[in-house]
Amino acid sequence: QVQLVESGGGLVQAGGSLRLSCAASGQHFSTMDMGWFRQTPGKEREFVASIAWINKYIDYANNVKGRFTISRDNAKKMVYLQMNSLRPDDTAVYYCNAGVRDGVGGGYWGQGTQVTVSS
């Protein structure tokens, strides 16, 4: 069992930066692939980024490559998403996920944190 709690969302102007954090509890965190997803009203939840546990292989959605950076600290049971050069279309609720595979979310989700980018 893994529980996830996101933080760090907020309101930022276009071009600004935010850092999202995801705190995990549970003994299997260090052996789980972790990811971030986002969702806007009326749309499906979409993959943003993931980081594997065994070799820390990283994958990004095309529309965030070069702007977002995912990282993890297994000792602290934390996952981060550094978001730079934010755009209004990055506005969404961002969710942390455990067990992501090939861009598809696994069985564990956080409650989400709102990111709003103003133009």
PDB file of C-alpha atoms in Angstrom:
ATOM      1  CA  GLN A   1       0.000   0.000   0.000  1.00  0.00           C
ATOM      2  CA  VAL A   2       1.313   3.438  -0.974  1.00  0.00           C
ATOM      3  CA  GLN A   3      -0.178   6.789  -0.033  1.00  0.00           C
ATOM      4  CA  LEU A   4       0.768   9.932  -1.921  1.00  0.00           C
ATOM      5  CA  VAL A   5       0.395  13.585  -0.962  1.00  0.00           C
ATOM      6  CA  GLU A   6       1.205  16.374  -3.420  1.00  0.00           C
ATOM      7  CA  SER A   7       2.132  19.945  -2.581  1.00  0.00           C
ATOM      8  CA  GLY A   8       3.631  22.988  -4.232  1.00  0.00           C
ATOM      9  CA  GLY A   9       0.890  24.038  -6.608  1.00  0.00           C
ATOM     10  CA  GLY A  10      -0.270  27.607  -6.934  1.00  0.00           C
ATOM     11  CA  LEU A  11      -0.725  30.601  -9.189  1.00  0.00           C
ATOM     12  CA  VAL A  12       2.184  31.758 -11.327  1.00  0.00           C
ATOM     13  CA  GLN A  13       2.608  34.049 -14.300  1.00  0.00           C
ATOM     14  CA  ALA A  14       3.540  32.700 -17.698  1.00  0.00           C
ATOM     15  CA  GLY A  15       7.279  32.131 -17.916  1.00  0.00           C
ATOM     16  CA  GLY A  16       7.535  31.443 -14.210  1.00  0.00           C
ATOM     17  CA  SER A  17       8.467  28.310 -12.294  1.00  0.00           C
ATOM     18  CA  LEU A  18       6.966  25.997  -9.712  1.00  0.00           C
ATOM     19  CA  ARG A  19       8.244  22.908  -7.951  1.00  0.00           C
ATOM     20  CA  LEU A  20       5.766  20.198  -7.085  1.00  0.00           C
ATOM     21  CA  SER A  21       6.520  17.680  -4.369  1.00  0.00           C
ATOM     22  CA  CYS A  22       5.000  14.281  -3.717  1.00  0.00           C
ATOM     23  CA  ALA A  23       5.461  12.650  -0.322  1.00  0.00           C
ATOM     24  CA  ALA A  24       4.980   8.908  -0.279  1.00  0.00           C
ATOM     25  CA  SER A  25       4.341   6.516   2.541  1.00  0.00           C
ATOM     26  CA  GLY A  26       4.603   2.759   2.369  1.00  0.00           C
ATOM     27  CA  GLN A  27       7.446   0.317   2.308  1.00  0.00           C
ATOM     28  CA  HIS A  28       7.501  -0.339  -1.440  1.00  0.00           C
ATOM     29  CA  PHE A  29       8.124   3.204  -2.656  1.00  0.00           C
ATOM     30  CA  SER A  30      11.773   2.657  -3.551  1.00  0.00           C
ATOM     31  CA  THR A  31      10.872  -0.194  -5.921  1.00  0.00           C
ATOM     32  CA  MET A  32       8.035   1.572  -7.729  1.00  0.00           C
ATOM     33  CA  ASP A  33       8.147   3.638 -10.875  1.00  0.00           C
ATOM     34  CA  MET A  34       6.755   7.082 -10.123  1.00  0.00           C
ATOM     35  CA  GLY A  35       5.081   9.620 -12.342  1.00  0.00           C
ATOM     36  CA  TRP A  36       3.199  12.872 -12.676  1.00  0.00           C
ATOM     37  CA  PHE A  37      -0.043  13.331 -14.573  1.00  0.00           C
ATOM     38  CA  ARG A  38      -2.317  16.317 -15.067  1.00  0.00           C
ATOM     39  CA  GLN A  39      -5.958  16.919 -15.821  1.00  0.00           C
ATOM     40  CA  THR A  40      -8.115  19.849 -16.879  1.00  0.00           C
ATOM     41  CA  PRO A  41     -11.925  19.951 -16.718  1.00  0.00           C
ATOM     42  CA  GLY A  42     -13.552  17.947 -19.482  1.00  0.00           C
ATOM     43  CA  LYS A  43     -10.328  16.253 -20.528  1.00  0.00           C
ATOM     44  CA  GLU A  44      -8.753  12.937 -19.717  1.00  0.00           C
ATOM     45  CA  ARG A  45      -5.858  12.764 -17.312  1.00  0.00           C
ATOM     46  CA  GLU A  46      -2.637  12.966 -19.294  1.00  0.00           C
ATOM     47  CA  PHE A  47       0.887  11.722 -18.704  1.00  0.00           C
ATOM     48  CA  VAL A  48       3.501  14.353 -17.860  1.00  0.00           C
ATOM     49  CA  ALA A  49       6.645  12.564 -16.680  1.00  0.00           C
ATOM     50  CA  SER A  50       7.897   9.374 -15.062  1.00  0.00           C
ATOM     51  CA  ILE A  51      11.021   8.093 -13.342  1.00  0.00           C
ATOM     52  CA  ALA A  52      11.850   4.420 -12.939  1.00  0.00           C
ATOM     53  CA  TRP A  53      13.060   2.961  -9.678  1.00  0.00           C
ATOM     54  CA  ILE A  54      15.739   0.557 -10.886  1.00  0.00           C
ATOM     55  CA  ASN A  55      17.823   2.765 -13.191  1.00  0.00           C
ATOM     56  CA  LYS A  56      16.006   6.067 -12.762  1.00  0.00           C
ATOM     57  CA  TYR A  57      15.107   6.022 -16.456  1.00  0.00           C
ATOM     58  CA  ILE A  58      13.142   9.188 -17.178  1.00  0.00           C
ATOM     59  CA  ASP A  59      10.415   9.869 -19.709  1.00  0.00           C
ATOM     60  CA  TYR A  60       8.544  13.069 -20.544  1.00  0.00           C
ATOM     61  CA  ALA A  61       5.528  14.004 -22.566  1.00  0.00           C
ATOM     62  CA  ASN A  62       6.580  15.880 -25.681  1.00  0.00           C
ATOM     63  CA  ASN A  63       4.874  19.085 -24.629  1.00  0.00           C
ATOM     64  CA  VAL A  64       6.929  19.412 -21.418  1.00  0.00           C
ATOM     65  CA  LYS A  65      10.337  18.227 -22.623  1.00  0.00           C
ATOM     66  CA  GLY A  66      13.030  20.784 -21.968  1.00  0.00           C
ATOM     67  CA  ARG A  67      10.841  22.663 -19.469  1.00  0.00           C
ATOM     68  CA  PHE A  68       9.982  20.129 -16.755  1.00  0.00           C
ATOM     69  CA  THR A  69      12.344  17.944 -14.720  1.00  0.00           C
ATOM     70  CA  ILE A  70      11.294  14.948 -12.638  1.00  0.00           C
ATOM     71  CA  SER A  71      13.443  13.597  -9.831  1.00  0.00           C
ATOM     72  CA  ARG A  72      13.144  11.337  -6.821  1.00  0.00           C
ATOM     73  CA  ASP A  73      14.777  10.856  -3.440  1.00  0.00           C
ATOM     74  CA  ASN A  74      14.194   7.287  -2.291  1.00  0.00           C
ATOM     75  CA  ALA A  75      15.652   7.894   1.162  1.00  0.00           C
ATOM     76  CA  LYS A  76      13.111  10.650   1.786  1.00  0.00           C
ATOM     77  CA  LYS A  77      10.337   8.913  -0.177  1.00  0.00           C
ATOM     78  CA  MET A  78       9.846  12.019  -2.285  1.00  0.00           C
ATOM     79  CA  VAL A  79       9.212  12.731  -5.955  1.00  0.00           C
ATOM     80  CA  TYR A  80       9.579  16.189  -7.443  1.00  0.00           C
ATOM     81  CA  LEU A  81       8.507  17.967 -10.596  1.00  0.00           C
ATOM     82  CA  GLN A  82      10.410  21.141 -11.385  1.00  0.00           C
ATOM     83  CA  MET A  83       8.398  23.159 -13.882  1.00  0.00           C
ATOM     84  CA  ASN A  84      10.064  26.031 -15.712  1.00  0.00           C
ATOM     85  CA  SER A  85       8.922  28.319 -18.521  1.00  0.00           C
ATOM     86  CA  LEU A  86       5.335  27.663 -17.565  1.00  0.00           C
ATOM     87  CA  ARG A  87       2.609  28.424 -20.085  1.00  0.00           C
ATOM     88  CA  PRO A  88      -1.132  29.003 -19.640  1.00  0.00           C
ATOM     89  CA  ASP A  89      -1.828  25.606 -21.201  1.00  0.00           C
ATOM     90  CA  ASP A  90       0.085  23.979 -18.327  1.00  0.00           C
ATOM     91  CA  THR A  91      -2.811  24.976 -16.075  1.00  0.00           C
ATOM     92  CA  ALA A  92      -4.244  21.782 -14.576  1.00  0.00           C
ATOM     93  CA  VAL A  93      -4.562  19.672 -11.477  1.00  0.00           C
ATOM     94  CA  TYR A  94      -1.333  17.716 -11.164  1.00  0.00           C
ATOM     95  CA  TYR A  95      -1.382  14.216  -9.716  1.00  0.00           C
ATOM     96  CA  CYS A  96       1.419  12.063  -8.387  1.00  0.00           C
ATOM     97  CA  ASN A  97       1.232   8.391  -9.327  1.00  0.00           C
ATOM     98  CA  ALA A  98       2.915   5.207  -8.179  1.00  0.00           C
ATOM     99  CA  GLY A  99       3.237   2.235 -10.464  1.00  0.00           C
ATOM    100  CA  VAL A 100       3.226   4.109 -13.773  1.00  0.00           C
ATOM    101  CA  ARG A 101       4.142   1.981 -16.797  1.00  0.00           C
ATOM    102  CA  ASP A 102       4.629   3.193 -20.362  1.00  0.00           C
ATOM    103  CA  GLY A 103       2.777   6.416 -19.672  1.00  0.00           C
ATOM    104  CA  VAL A 104      -0.204   4.720 -18.059  1.00  0.00           C
ATOM    105  CA  GLY A 105      -0.922   5.403 -14.419  1.00  0.00           C
ATOM    106  CA  GLY A 106      -0.568   2.704 -11.820  1.00  0.00           C
ATOM    107  CA  GLY A 107      -2.936   1.978  -8.986  1.00  0.00           C
ATOM    108  CA  TYR A 108      -1.918   4.678  -6.538  1.00  0.00           C
ATOM    109  CA  TRP A 109      -2.830   8.356  -6.883  1.00  0.00           C
ATOM    110  CA  GLY A 110      -2.491  11.434  -4.770  1.00  0.00           C
ATOM    111  CA  GLN A 111      -5.300  13.926  -4.255  1.00  0.00           C
ATOM    112  CA  GLY A 112      -3.842  16.414  -6.735  1.00  0.00           C
ATOM    113  CA  THR A 113      -2.534  19.946  -6.531  1.00  0.00           C
ATOM    114  CA  GLN A 114      -3.785  22.857  -8.640  1.00  0.00           C
ATOM    115  CA  VAL A 115      -1.379  24.720 -10.906  1.00  0.00           C
ATOM    116  CA  THR A 116      -2.667  27.873 -12.545  1.00  0.00           C
ATOM    117  CA  VAL A 117      -0.569  29.812 -15.048  1.00  0.00           C
ATOM    118  CA  SER A 118      -1.807  33.280 -15.915  1.00  0.00           C
ATOM    119  CA  SER A 119      -1.010  34.999 -19.190  1.00  0.00           C
TER     120      SER A 119
END
